[in-house]
Amino acid sequence: MKIAFIGLGSMGLPMATNLLKAGHDLIVYNRTRSRADELAKQGARAAGSPREAAAGSEVLITMLADDAAVESVMFGDQGALLGLPRGAIHASMSTIGHALSRRLNGEHQTRGQSYIAAPVFGRPEAAQAAKLWIVAAGAAQAIERCRPLFDVMGQGVEVVGDDPPRANVVKLAGNFILACALEAMGEAFALVRKYGVDPSRFLEIVNGRLVRSPIYENYGNLIASRRWEPAGFKLRHGLKDVRLALAAGDEVNAPMPIASLVRDHYLAAMARGWGDIDWAALARLSAVNAGLEE
């Protein structure tokens, strides 16, 4: 299949690499050209603009950091919207707001193109191992057409309807739950540390006898070892996702008081200059507040 892939960051690069290894015809674009050149050495073609990348493609995949990045590659004279042919599909796999997803859906419809939202759950190591979980919403025919691509990048697809913003809200709600888990673990780990309990031993007990969750195991190990770098998912992006979840709640009058608390704690972490370390460092703030760290 002829695929345009835009966004070769810590998630996008391994996803695009897996598509290339599967034998798809891949043209890539990335703001930092060296990432595109890296894939070009493996058989992909590097485009000079988003519009050039999208031209002639059957499927356009975007995997970018935030709403602003998606807007910058999709709109404007060199935007992918103008290059994508009629009948092609845009699969937006970024974690973006529901409002932008709704706007993209409308723009594609006016151009005779299909749009599906297909954000992913998983960190870079899962992307590299093709173990992402993909949440998809959009026209059923478009999702089925993209399913072979999703199968190359992930271990499963969860379809949540034909309205694309639904997938974005599911992703944001899921990340909100993860952020709450980070907050809870941070507070609990700080508590047991104040009483001289080894946080790794506490994690063994909690995850072995109480929770039994890979999320608590993986993030708990990061927190127990205070391993914030390299960042699998930057703290500034965690703040972005909680803000987007709050915006989604505002639109439908769904109060999210815990989300407001978590947002404020992320803001406090940002004020400390932690924006580029792992978002699990939300738990580090609890240790600071408890006087365990500076």
PDB file of C-alpha atoms in Angstrom:
ATOM      1  CA  MET A   1       0.000   0.000   0.000  1.00  0.00           C
ATOM      2  CA  LYS A   2       1.221   3.539  -0.742  1.00  0.00           C
ATOM      3  CA  ILE A   3       1.553   5.256   2.620  1.00  0.00           C
ATOM      4  CA  ALA A   4       2.589   8.755   3.631  1.00  0.00           C
ATOM      5  CA  PHE A   5       3.880   8.928   7.205  1.00  0.00           C
ATOM      6  CA  ILE A   6       4.344  12.302   8.884  1.00  0.00           C
ATOM      7  CA  GLY A   7       6.021  12.546  12.290  1.00  0.00           C
ATOM      8  CA  LEU A   8       9.107  10.478  13.072  1.00  0.00           C
ATOM      9  CA  GLY A   9       9.583  11.096  16.769  1.00  0.00           C
ATOM     10  CA  SER A  10      10.111   8.500  19.467  1.00  0.00           C
ATOM     11  CA  MET A  11       6.795   6.841  18.563  1.00  0.00           C
ATOM     12  CA  GLY A  12       6.490   7.592  14.859  1.00  0.00           C
ATOM     13  CA  LEU A  13       9.925   6.362  13.824  1.00  0.00           C
ATOM     14  CA  PRO A  14       9.479   2.752  15.033  1.00  0.00           C
ATOM     15  CA  MET A  15       5.901   2.676  13.714  1.00  0.00           C
ATOM     16  CA  ALA A  16       7.029   3.808  10.268  1.00  0.00           C
ATOM     17  CA  THR A  17       9.944   1.377  10.382  1.00  0.00           C
ATOM     18  CA  ASN A  18       7.566  -1.520  11.009  1.00  0.00           C
ATOM     19  CA  LEU A  19       5.442  -0.481   8.022  1.00  0.00           C
ATOM     20  CA  LEU A  20       8.538  -0.337   5.859  1.00  0.00           C
ATOM     21  CA  LYS A  21       9.695  -3.760   7.023  1.00  0.00           C
ATOM     22  CA  ALA A  22       6.260  -5.134   6.105  1.00  0.00           C
ATOM     23  CA  GLY A  23       6.874  -4.144   2.489  1.00  0.00           C
ATOM     24  CA  HIS A  24       4.699  -1.057   2.144  1.00  0.00           C
ATOM     25  CA  ASP A  25       5.609   1.783  -0.216  1.00  0.00           C
ATOM     26  CA  LEU A  26       6.475   4.520   2.258  1.00  0.00           C
ATOM     27  CA  ILE A  27       7.096   8.232   1.798  1.00  0.00           C
ATOM     28  CA  VAL A  28       7.932  10.126   4.979  1.00  0.00           C
ATOM     29  CA  TYR A  29       8.134  13.686   6.191  1.00  0.00           C
ATOM     30  CA  ASN A  30       9.603  15.014   9.413  1.00  0.00           C
ATOM     31  CA  ARG A  31      10.424  18.544  10.471  1.00  0.00           C
ATOM     32  CA  THR A  32      13.906  17.343  11.447  1.00  0.00           C
ATOM     33  CA  ARG A  33      15.090  15.998   8.104  1.00  0.00           C
ATOM     34  CA  SER A  34      17.679  13.599   9.565  1.00  0.00           C
ATOM     35  CA  ARG A  35      14.900  11.325  10.849  1.00  0.00           C
ATOM     36  CA  ALA A  36      13.434  11.035   7.359  1.00  0.00           C
ATOM     37  CA  ASP A  37      16.887  10.432   5.889  1.00  0.00           C
ATOM     38  CA  GLU A  38      17.366   7.578   8.349  1.00  0.00           C
ATOM     39  CA  LEU A  39      14.351   5.777   6.891  1.00  0.00           C
ATOM     40  CA  ALA A  40      15.345   6.721   3.357  1.00  0.00           C
ATOM     41  CA  LYS A  41      18.479   4.589   3.833  1.00  0.00           C
ATOM     42  CA  GLN A  42      16.139   1.661   4.499  1.00  0.00           C
ATOM     43  CA  GLY A  43      14.067   2.147   1.359  1.00  0.00           C
ATOM     44  CA  ALA A  44      11.568   4.886   2.167  1.00  0.00           C
ATOM     45  CA  ARG A  45      11.354   8.151   0.229  1.00  0.00           C
ATOM     46  CA  ALA A  46      11.829  11.446   2.043  1.00  0.00           C
ATOM     47  CA  ALA A  47       9.491  14.295   1.114  1.00  0.00           C
ATOM     48  CA  GLY A  48      10.342  17.973   1.276  1.00  0.00           C
ATOM     49  CA  SER A  49       6.926  19.030   2.598  1.00  0.00           C
ATOM     50  CA  PRO A  50       3.750  17.496   4.052  1.00  0.00           C
ATOM     51  CA  ARG A  51       1.947  18.252   0.788  1.00  0.00           C
ATOM     52  CA  GLU A  52       4.580  16.388  -1.210  1.00  0.00           C
ATOM     53  CA  ALA A  53       4.401  13.437   1.174  1.00  0.00           C
ATOM     54  CA  ALA A  54       0.614  13.139   0.887  1.00  0.00           C
ATOM     55  CA  ALA A  55       0.498  13.451  -2.896  1.00  0.00           C
ATOM     56  CA  GLY A  56      -0.489  10.154  -4.512  1.00  0.00           C
ATOM     57  CA  SER A  57      -0.813   8.292  -1.210  1.00  0.00           C
ATOM     58  CA  GLU A  58      -3.607   5.874  -0.406  1.00  0.00           C
ATOM     59  CA  VAL A  59      -3.255   6.396   3.340  1.00  0.00           C
ATOM     60  CA  LEU A  60      -1.744   9.294   5.252  1.00  0.00           C
ATOM     61  CA  ILE A  61      -0.655   8.570   8.824  1.00  0.00           C
ATOM     62  CA  THR A  62       0.186  11.396  11.204  1.00  0.00           C
ATOM     63  CA  MET A  63       1.969  10.743  14.501  1.00  0.00           C
ATOM     64  CA  LEU A  64       2.804  14.097  16.075  1.00  0.00           C
ATOM     65  CA  ALA A  65       3.243  15.623  19.513  1.00  0.00           C
ATOM     66  CA  ASP A  66       0.203  17.866  19.829  1.00  0.00           C
ATOM     67  CA  ASP A  67      -2.590  19.811  18.149  1.00  0.00           C
ATOM     68  CA  ALA A  68      -0.291  22.596  16.978  1.00  0.00           C
ATOM     69  CA  ALA A  69       2.044  20.135  15.257  1.00  0.00           C
ATOM     70  CA  VAL A  70      -0.869  18.431  13.487  1.00  0.00           C
ATOM     71  CA  GLU A  71      -2.286  21.767  12.353  1.00  0.00           C
ATOM     72  CA  SER A  72       1.109  22.843  11.019  1.00  0.00           C
ATOM     73  CA  VAL A  73       1.442  19.814   8.734  1.00  0.00           C
ATOM     74  CA  MET A  74      -2.182  19.541   7.652  1.00  0.00           C
ATOM     75  CA  PHE A  75      -3.101  23.138   6.797  1.00  0.00           C
ATOM     76  CA  GLY A  76      -1.526  25.881   4.693  1.00  0.00           C
ATOM     77  CA  ASP A  77      -0.086  26.007   1.187  1.00  0.00           C
ATOM     78  CA  GLN A  78       2.262  23.095   1.848  1.00  0.00           C
ATOM     79  CA  GLY A  79      -0.149  21.189   4.090  1.00  0.00           C
ATOM     80  CA  ALA A  80      -0.993  17.550   3.565  1.00  0.00           C
ATOM     81  CA  LEU A  81      -4.676  18.357   3.037  1.00  0.00           C
ATOM     82  CA  LEU A  82      -3.892  19.887  -0.329  1.00  0.00           C
ATOM     83  CA  GLY A  83      -1.733  16.963  -1.428  1.00  0.00           C
ATOM     84  CA  LEU A  84      -3.921  14.044  -0.375  1.00  0.00           C
ATOM     85  CA  PRO A  85      -5.965  12.637  -3.299  1.00  0.00           C
ATOM     86  CA  ARG A  86      -9.726  12.163  -3.300  1.00  0.00           C
ATOM     87  CA  GLY A  87     -10.646   8.777  -1.906  1.00  0.00           C
ATOM     88  CA  ALA A  88      -7.543   8.593   0.288  1.00  0.00           C
ATOM     89  CA  ILE A  89      -7.629   8.114   4.059  1.00  0.00           C
ATOM     90  CA  HIS A  90      -6.033  10.149   6.805  1.00  0.00           C
ATOM     91  CA  ALA A  91      -5.403   8.038   9.914  1.00  0.00           C
ATOM     92  CA  SER A  92      -4.544  10.436  12.722  1.00  0.00           C
ATOM     93  CA  MET A  93      -2.682   8.397  15.336  1.00  0.00           C
ATOM     94  CA  SER A  94      -1.598  11.364  17.456  1.00  0.00           C
ATOM     95  CA  THR A  95      -3.055  12.184  20.859  1.00  0.00           C
ATOM     96  CA  ILE A  96      -4.972  15.336  19.986  1.00  0.00           C
ATOM     97  CA  GLY A  97      -8.054  17.158  21.191  1.00  0.00           C
ATOM     98  CA  HIS A  98     -11.542  16.131  20.145  1.00  0.00           C
ATOM     99  CA  ALA A  99     -12.191  19.588  18.662  1.00  0.00           C
ATOM    100  CA  LEU A 100      -9.296  19.358  16.209  1.00  0.00           C
ATOM    101  CA  SER A 101     -10.332  15.815  15.325  1.00  0.00           C
ATOM    102  CA  ARG A 102     -13.834  17.092  14.527  1.00  0.00           C
ATOM    103  CA  ARG A 103     -12.372  19.878  12.373  1.00  0.00           C
ATOM    104  CA  LEU A 104     -10.141  17.469  10.460  1.00  0.00           C
ATOM    105  CA  ASN A 105     -13.070  15.165   9.801  1.00  0.00           C
ATOM    106  CA  GLY A 106     -15.049  18.023   8.266  1.00  0.00           C
ATOM    107  CA  GLU A 107     -12.121  19.228   6.157  1.00  0.00           C
ATOM    108  CA  HIS A 108     -11.530  15.778   4.722  1.00  0.00           C
ATOM    109  CA  GLN A 109     -15.203  15.252   3.946  1.00  0.00           C
ATOM    110  CA  THR A 110     -15.322  18.432   1.868  1.00  0.00           C
ATOM    111  CA  ARG A 111     -12.378  17.108  -0.168  1.00  0.00           C
ATOM    112  CA  GLY A 112     -13.787  13.641  -0.773  1.00  0.00           C
ATOM    113  CA  GLN A 113     -11.301  12.041   1.604  1.00  0.00           C
ATOM    114  CA  SER A 114     -11.851   9.797   4.623  1.00  0.00           C
ATOM    115  CA  TYR A 115     -10.673  10.537   8.136  1.00  0.00           C
ATOM    116  CA  ILE A 116     -10.282   8.184  11.058  1.00  0.00           C
ATOM    117  CA  ALA A 117      -8.921   8.895  14.507  1.00  0.00           C
ATOM    118  CA  ALA A 118      -6.669   6.061  15.661  1.00  0.00           C
ATOM    119  CA  PRO A 119      -4.637   7.137  18.722  1.00  0.00           C
ATOM    120  CA  VAL A 120      -2.473   4.549  20.416  1.00  0.00           C
ATOM    121  CA  PHE A 121      -1.746   3.306  23.904  1.00  0.00           C
ATOM    122  CA  GLY A 122       1.882   2.347  24.452  1.00  0.00           C
ATOM    123  CA  ARG A 123       5.351   3.752  24.951  1.00  0.00           C
ATOM    124  CA  PRO A 124       8.247   3.752  22.427  1.00  0.00           C
ATOM    125  CA  GLU A 125       9.333   0.237  23.346  1.00  0.00           C
ATOM    126  CA  ALA A 126       5.823  -1.015  22.551  1.00  0.00           C
ATOM    127  CA  ALA A 127       5.897   0.841  19.227  1.00  0.00           C
ATOM    128  CA  GLN A 128       9.199  -0.805  18.362  1.00  0.00           C
ATOM    129  CA  ALA A 129       7.843  -4.253  19.226  1.00  0.00           C
ATOM    130  CA  ALA A 130       4.578  -3.615  17.330  1.00  0.00           C
ATOM    131  CA  LYS A 131       2.655  -4.052  20.583  1.00  0.00           C
ATOM    132  CA  LEU A 132       0.596  -0.868  20.561  1.00  0.00           C
ATOM    133  CA  TRP A 133      -3.111  -0.882  21.318  1.00  0.00           C
ATOM    134  CA  ILE A 134      -4.997   1.212  18.784  1.00  0.00           C
ATOM    135  CA  VAL A 135      -8.348   2.902  19.455  1.00  0.00           C
ATOM    136  CA  ALA A 136     -10.133   3.716  16.200  1.00  0.00           C
ATOM    137  CA  ALA A 137     -13.257   5.633  15.223  1.00  0.00           C
ATOM    138  CA  GLY A 138     -14.530   6.617  11.802  1.00  0.00           C
ATOM    139  CA  ALA A 139     -16.219   5.075   8.802  1.00  0.00           C
ATOM    140  CA  ALA A 140     -16.140   1.276   9.101  1.00  0.00           C
ATOM    141  CA  GLN A 141     -14.907   0.860   5.528  1.00  0.00           C
ATOM    142  CA  ALA A 142     -11.979   3.199   6.119  1.00  0.00           C
ATOM    143  CA  ILE A 143     -11.021   1.421   9.352  1.00  0.00           C
ATOM    144  CA  GLU A 144     -11.079  -1.961   7.626  1.00  0.00           C
ATOM    145  CA  ARG A 145      -8.942  -0.611   4.805  1.00  0.00           C
ATOM    146  CA  CYS A 146      -6.365   0.511   7.368  1.00  0.00           C
ATOM    147  CA  ARG A 147      -6.549  -2.616   9.508  1.00  0.00           C
ATOM    148  CA  PRO A 148      -3.619  -4.362   7.745  1.00  0.00           C
ATOM    149  CA  LEU A 149      -1.491  -1.334   8.600  1.00  0.00           C
ATOM    150  CA  PHE A 150      -2.690  -1.307  12.204  1.00  0.00           C
ATOM    151  CA  ASP A 151      -1.880  -5.018  12.458  1.00  0.00           C
ATOM    152  CA  VAL A 152       1.724  -4.245  11.494  1.00  0.00           C
ATOM    153  CA  MET A 153       2.050  -1.537  14.149  1.00  0.00           C
ATOM    154  CA  GLY A 154       0.025  -2.947  17.020  1.00  0.00           C
ATOM    155  CA  GLN A 155      -1.371  -5.979  18.769  1.00  0.00           C
ATOM    156  CA  GLY A 156      -5.029  -5.024  18.535  1.00  0.00           C
ATOM    157  CA  VAL A 157      -7.612  -2.481  17.417  1.00  0.00           C
ATOM    158  CA  GLU A 158     -10.537  -1.315  19.532  1.00  0.00           C
ATOM    159  CA  VAL A 159     -13.263   0.329  17.423  1.00  0.00           C
ATOM    160  CA  VAL A 160     -15.441   2.793  19.339  1.00  0.00           C
ATOM    161  CA  GLY A 161     -17.831   4.053  16.663  1.00  0.00           C
ATOM    162  CA  ASP A 162     -18.078   6.034  13.451  1.00  0.00           C
ATOM    163  CA  ASP A 163     -17.518   9.512  14.933  1.00  0.00           C
ATOM    164  CA  PRO A 164     -13.734  10.109  14.990  1.00  0.00           C
ATOM    165  CA  PRO A 165     -13.592  12.363  18.098  1.00  0.00           C
ATOM    166  CA  ARG A 166     -14.838   9.436  20.193  1.00  0.00           C
ATOM    167  CA  ALA A 167     -11.475   7.703  19.779  1.00  0.00           C
ATOM    168  CA  ASN A 168      -9.670  10.852  20.874  1.00  0.00           C
ATOM    169  CA  VAL A 169     -11.824  11.155  23.987  1.00  0.00           C
ATOM    170  CA  VAL A 170     -11.189   7.484  24.840  1.00  0.00           C
ATOM    171  CA  LYS A 171      -7.463   8.076  24.494  1.00  0.00           C
ATOM    172  CA  LEU A 172      -7.569  11.219  26.630  1.00  0.00           C
ATOM    173  CA  ALA A 173      -9.684   9.494  29.272  1.00  0.00           C
ATOM    174  CA  GLY A 174      -7.232   6.586  29.300  1.00  0.00           C
ATOM    175  CA  ASN A 175      -4.252   8.888  29.725  1.00  0.00           C
ATOM    176  CA  PHE A 176      -6.116  10.691  32.505  1.00  0.00           C
ATOM    177  CA  ILE A 177      -6.461   7.370  34.321  1.00  0.00           C
ATOM    178  CA  LEU A 178      -2.737   6.766  33.880  1.00  0.00           C
ATOM    179  CA  ALA A 179      -1.960  10.231  35.235  1.00  0.00           C
ATOM    180  CA  CYS A 180      -4.146   9.513  38.268  1.00  0.00           C
ATOM    181  CA  ALA A 181      -2.235   6.267  38.812  1.00  0.00           C
ATOM    182  CA  LEU A 182       1.045   8.193  38.709  1.00  0.00           C
ATOM    183  CA  GLU A 183      -0.304  10.685  41.247  1.00  0.00           C
ATOM    184  CA  ALA A 184      -1.539   7.894  43.529  1.00  0.00           C
ATOM    185  CA  MET A 185       1.716   5.963  43.318  1.00  0.00           C
ATOM    186  CA  GLY A 186       3.726   9.103  43.988  1.00  0.00           C
ATOM    187  CA  GLU A 187       1.796   9.876  47.143  1.00  0.00           C
ATOM    188  CA  ALA A 188       1.831   6.253  48.343  1.00  0.00           C
ATOM    189  CA  PHE A 189       5.538   5.779  47.664  1.00  0.00           C
ATOM    190  CA  ALA A 190       6.328   9.009  49.508  1.00  0.00           C
ATOM    191  CA  LEU A 191       4.286   7.802  52.478  1.00  0.00           C
ATOM    192  CA  VAL A 192       6.037   4.443  52.806  1.00  0.00           C
ATOM    193  CA  ARG A 193       9.459   6.040  52.281  1.00  0.00           C
ATOM    194  CA  LYS A 194       8.777   8.366  55.230  1.00  0.00           C
ATOM    195  CA  TYR A 195       8.324   5.221  57.327  1.00  0.00           C
ATOM    196  CA  GLY A 196      11.513   3.608  56.053  1.00  0.00           C
ATOM    197  CA  VAL A 197       9.864   1.085  53.718  1.00  0.00           C
ATOM    198  CA  ASP A 198      11.764   0.268  50.531  1.00  0.00           C
ATOM    199  CA  PRO A 199       9.533   1.465  47.645  1.00  0.00           C
ATOM    200  CA  SER A 200      10.554  -1.520  45.496  1.00  0.00           C
ATOM    201  CA  ARG A 201       9.384  -3.881  48.231  1.00  0.00           C
ATOM    202  CA  PHE A 202       6.147  -1.903  48.557  1.00  0.00           C
ATOM    203  CA  LEU A 203       5.600  -2.254  44.803  1.00  0.00           C
ATOM    204  CA  GLU A 204       6.102  -6.027  45.034  1.00  0.00           C
ATOM    205  CA  ILE A 205       3.374  -6.240  47.637  1.00  0.00           C
ATOM    206  CA  VAL A 206       0.916  -3.904  45.917  1.00  0.00           C
ATOM    207  CA  ASN A 207       1.336  -5.213  42.392  1.00  0.00           C
ATOM    208  CA  GLY A 208       1.643  -8.831  43.468  1.00  0.00           C
ATOM    209  CA  ARG A 209      -1.254  -8.939  45.919  1.00  0.00           C
ATOM    210  CA  LEU A 210      -3.501  -5.936  45.320  1.00  0.00           C
ATOM    211  CA  VAL A 211      -3.497  -4.447  41.819  1.00  0.00           C
ATOM    212  CA  ARG A 212      -1.777  -6.913  39.449  1.00  0.00           C
ATOM    213  CA  SER A 213      -1.401  -4.390  36.640  1.00  0.00           C
ATOM    214  CA  PRO A 214       1.365  -3.989  34.039  1.00  0.00           C
ATOM    215  CA  ILE A 215       0.793  -0.241  34.312  1.00  0.00           C
ATOM    216  CA  TYR A 216       1.572  -0.253  38.025  1.00  0.00           C
ATOM    217  CA  GLU A 217       4.466  -2.627  37.475  1.00  0.00           C
ATOM    218  CA  ASN A 218       6.108  -0.629  34.678  1.00  0.00           C
ATOM    219  CA  TYR A 219       5.494   2.863  36.013  1.00  0.00           C
ATOM    220  CA  GLY A 220       5.985   1.718  39.584  1.00  0.00           C
ATOM    221  CA  ASN A 221       9.474   0.517  38.724  1.00  0.00           C
ATOM    222  CA  LEU A 222      10.284   3.894  37.172  1.00  0.00           C
ATOM    223  CA  ILE A 223       9.072   5.664  40.296  1.00  0.00           C
ATOM    224  CA  ALA A 224      10.727   3.276  42.766  1.00  0.00           C
ATOM    225  CA  SER A 225      14.076   3.638  40.996  1.00  0.00           C
ATOM    226  CA  ARG A 226      13.484   7.372  40.349  1.00  0.00           C
ATOM    227  CA  ARG A 227      14.375   6.815  36.695  1.00  0.00           C
ATOM    228  CA  TRP A 228      13.033   9.828  34.828  1.00  0.00           C
ATOM    229  CA  GLU A 229      15.349   9.821  31.836  1.00  0.00           C
ATOM    230  CA  PRO A 230      15.348   9.059  28.995  1.00  0.00           C
ATOM    231  CA  ALA A 231      11.715  10.071  28.762  1.00  0.00           C
ATOM    232  CA  GLY A 232       9.420   7.569  27.097  1.00  0.00           C
ATOM    233  CA  PHE A 233       6.681  10.198  27.265  1.00  0.00           C
ATOM    234  CA  LYS A 234       7.632  13.729  28.239  1.00  0.00           C
ATOM    235  CA  LEU A 235       6.025  15.383  31.219  1.00  0.00           C
ATOM    236  CA  ARG A 236       4.972  18.408  29.132  1.00  0.00           C
ATOM    237  CA  HIS A 237       2.885  16.061  26.958  1.00  0.00           C
ATOM    238  CA  GLY A 238       1.222  14.618  30.049  1.00  0.00           C
ATOM    239  CA  LEU A 239       0.163  18.136  31.009  1.00  0.00           C
ATOM    240  CA  LYS A 240      -1.136  18.657  27.472  1.00  0.00           C
ATOM    241  CA  ASP A 241      -3.256  15.507  27.640  1.00  0.00           C
ATOM    242  CA  VAL A 242      -4.791  16.377  31.013  1.00  0.00           C
ATOM    243  CA  ARG A 243      -5.661  19.827  29.679  1.00  0.00           C
ATOM    244  CA  LEU A 244      -7.312  18.259  26.630  1.00  0.00           C
ATOM    245  CA  ALA A 245      -9.278  15.892  28.870  1.00  0.00           C
ATOM    246  CA  LEU A 246     -10.514  18.866  30.894  1.00  0.00           C
ATOM    247  CA  ALA A 247     -11.522  20.659  27.677  1.00  0.00           C
ATOM    248  CA  ALA A 248     -13.499  17.611  26.575  1.00  0.00           C
ATOM    249  CA  GLY A 249     -15.212  17.560  29.959  1.00  0.00           C
ATOM    250  CA  ASP A 250     -16.035  21.265  29.753  1.00  0.00           C
ATOM    251  CA  GLU A 251     -17.836  20.799  26.440  1.00  0.00           C
ATOM    252  CA  VAL A 252     -20.301  18.277  27.883  1.00  0.00           C
ATOM    253  CA  ASN A 253     -20.467  19.634  31.471  1.00  0.00           C
ATOM    254  CA  ALA A 254     -18.640  16.648  32.928  1.00  0.00           C
ATOM    255  CA  PRO A 255     -16.834  17.794  36.103  1.00  0.00           C
ATOM    256  CA  MET A 256     -13.310  16.380  36.500  1.00  0.00           C
ATOM    257  CA  PRO A 257     -12.026  17.652  39.862  1.00  0.00           C
ATOM    258  CA  ILE A 258      -9.191  15.120  40.082  1.00  0.00           C
ATOM    259  CA  ALA A 259      -8.048  16.122  36.600  1.00  0.00           C
ATOM    260  CA  SER A 260      -7.839  19.717  37.808  1.00  0.00           C
ATOM    261  CA  LEU A 261      -5.631  18.629  40.713  1.00  0.00           C
ATOM    262  CA  VAL A 262      -3.377  16.561  38.450  1.00  0.00           C
ATOM    263  CA  ARG A 263      -3.096  19.469  36.002  1.00  0.00           C
ATOM    264  CA  ASP A 264      -1.980  21.774  38.797  1.00  0.00           C
ATOM    265  CA  HIS A 265       0.632  19.262  39.936  1.00  0.00           C
ATOM    266  CA  TYR A 266       1.940  18.964  36.382  1.00  0.00           C
ATOM    267  CA  LEU A 267       2.129  22.745  36.228  1.00  0.00           C
ATOM    268  CA  ALA A 268       4.174  22.715  39.442  1.00  0.00           C
ATOM    269  CA  ALA A 269       6.486  20.133  37.887  1.00  0.00           C
ATOM    270  CA  MET A 270       6.829  22.270  34.760  1.00  0.00           C
ATOM    271  CA  ALA A 271       7.734  25.245  36.953  1.00  0.00           C
ATOM    272  CA  ARG A 272      10.610  23.164  38.296  1.00  0.00           C
ATOM    273  CA  GLY A 273      11.922  22.678  34.762  1.00  0.00           C
ATOM    274  CA  TRP A 274      10.872  19.045  34.448  1.00  0.00           C
ATOM    275  CA  GLY A 275       9.055  19.373  31.122  1.00  0.00           C
ATOM    276  CA  ASP A 276      11.377  17.080  29.188  1.00  0.00           C
ATOM    277  CA  ILE A 277      11.739  14.243  31.694  1.00  0.00           C
ATOM    278  CA  ASP A 278       9.307  11.332  31.859  1.00  0.00           C
ATOM    279  CA  TRP A 279       5.747  12.147  32.849  1.00  0.00           C
ATOM    280  CA  ALA A 280       6.068   9.559  35.628  1.00  0.00           C
ATOM    281  CA  ALA A 281       8.032  12.293  37.399  1.00  0.00           C
ATOM    282  CA  LEU A 282       4.659  13.580  38.546  1.00  0.00           C
ATOM    283  CA  ALA A 283       5.375  11.154  41.400  1.00  0.00           C
ATOM    284  CA  ARG A 284       8.653  12.966  42.082  1.00  0.00           C
ATOM    285  CA  LEU A 285       6.660  16.009  43.116  1.00  0.00           C
ATOM    286  CA  SER A 286       5.106  14.029  45.974  1.00  0.00           C
ATOM    287  CA  ALA A 287       8.578  13.127  47.211  1.00  0.00           C
ATOM    288  CA  VAL A 288       9.614  16.779  47.052  1.00  0.00           C
ATOM    289  CA  ASN A 289       6.500  17.877  48.923  1.00  0.00           C
ATOM    290  CA  ALA A 290       7.180  15.255  51.583  1.00  0.00           C
ATOM    291  CA  GLY A 291      10.702  16.565  52.096  1.00  0.00           C
ATOM    292  CA  LEU A 292      12.325  13.431  50.698  1.00  0.00           C
ATOM    293  CA  GLU A 293      13.961  15.206  47.756  1.00  0.00           C
ATOM    294  CA  GLU A 294      14.737  18.736  46.701  1.00  0.00           C
TER     295      GLU A 294
END
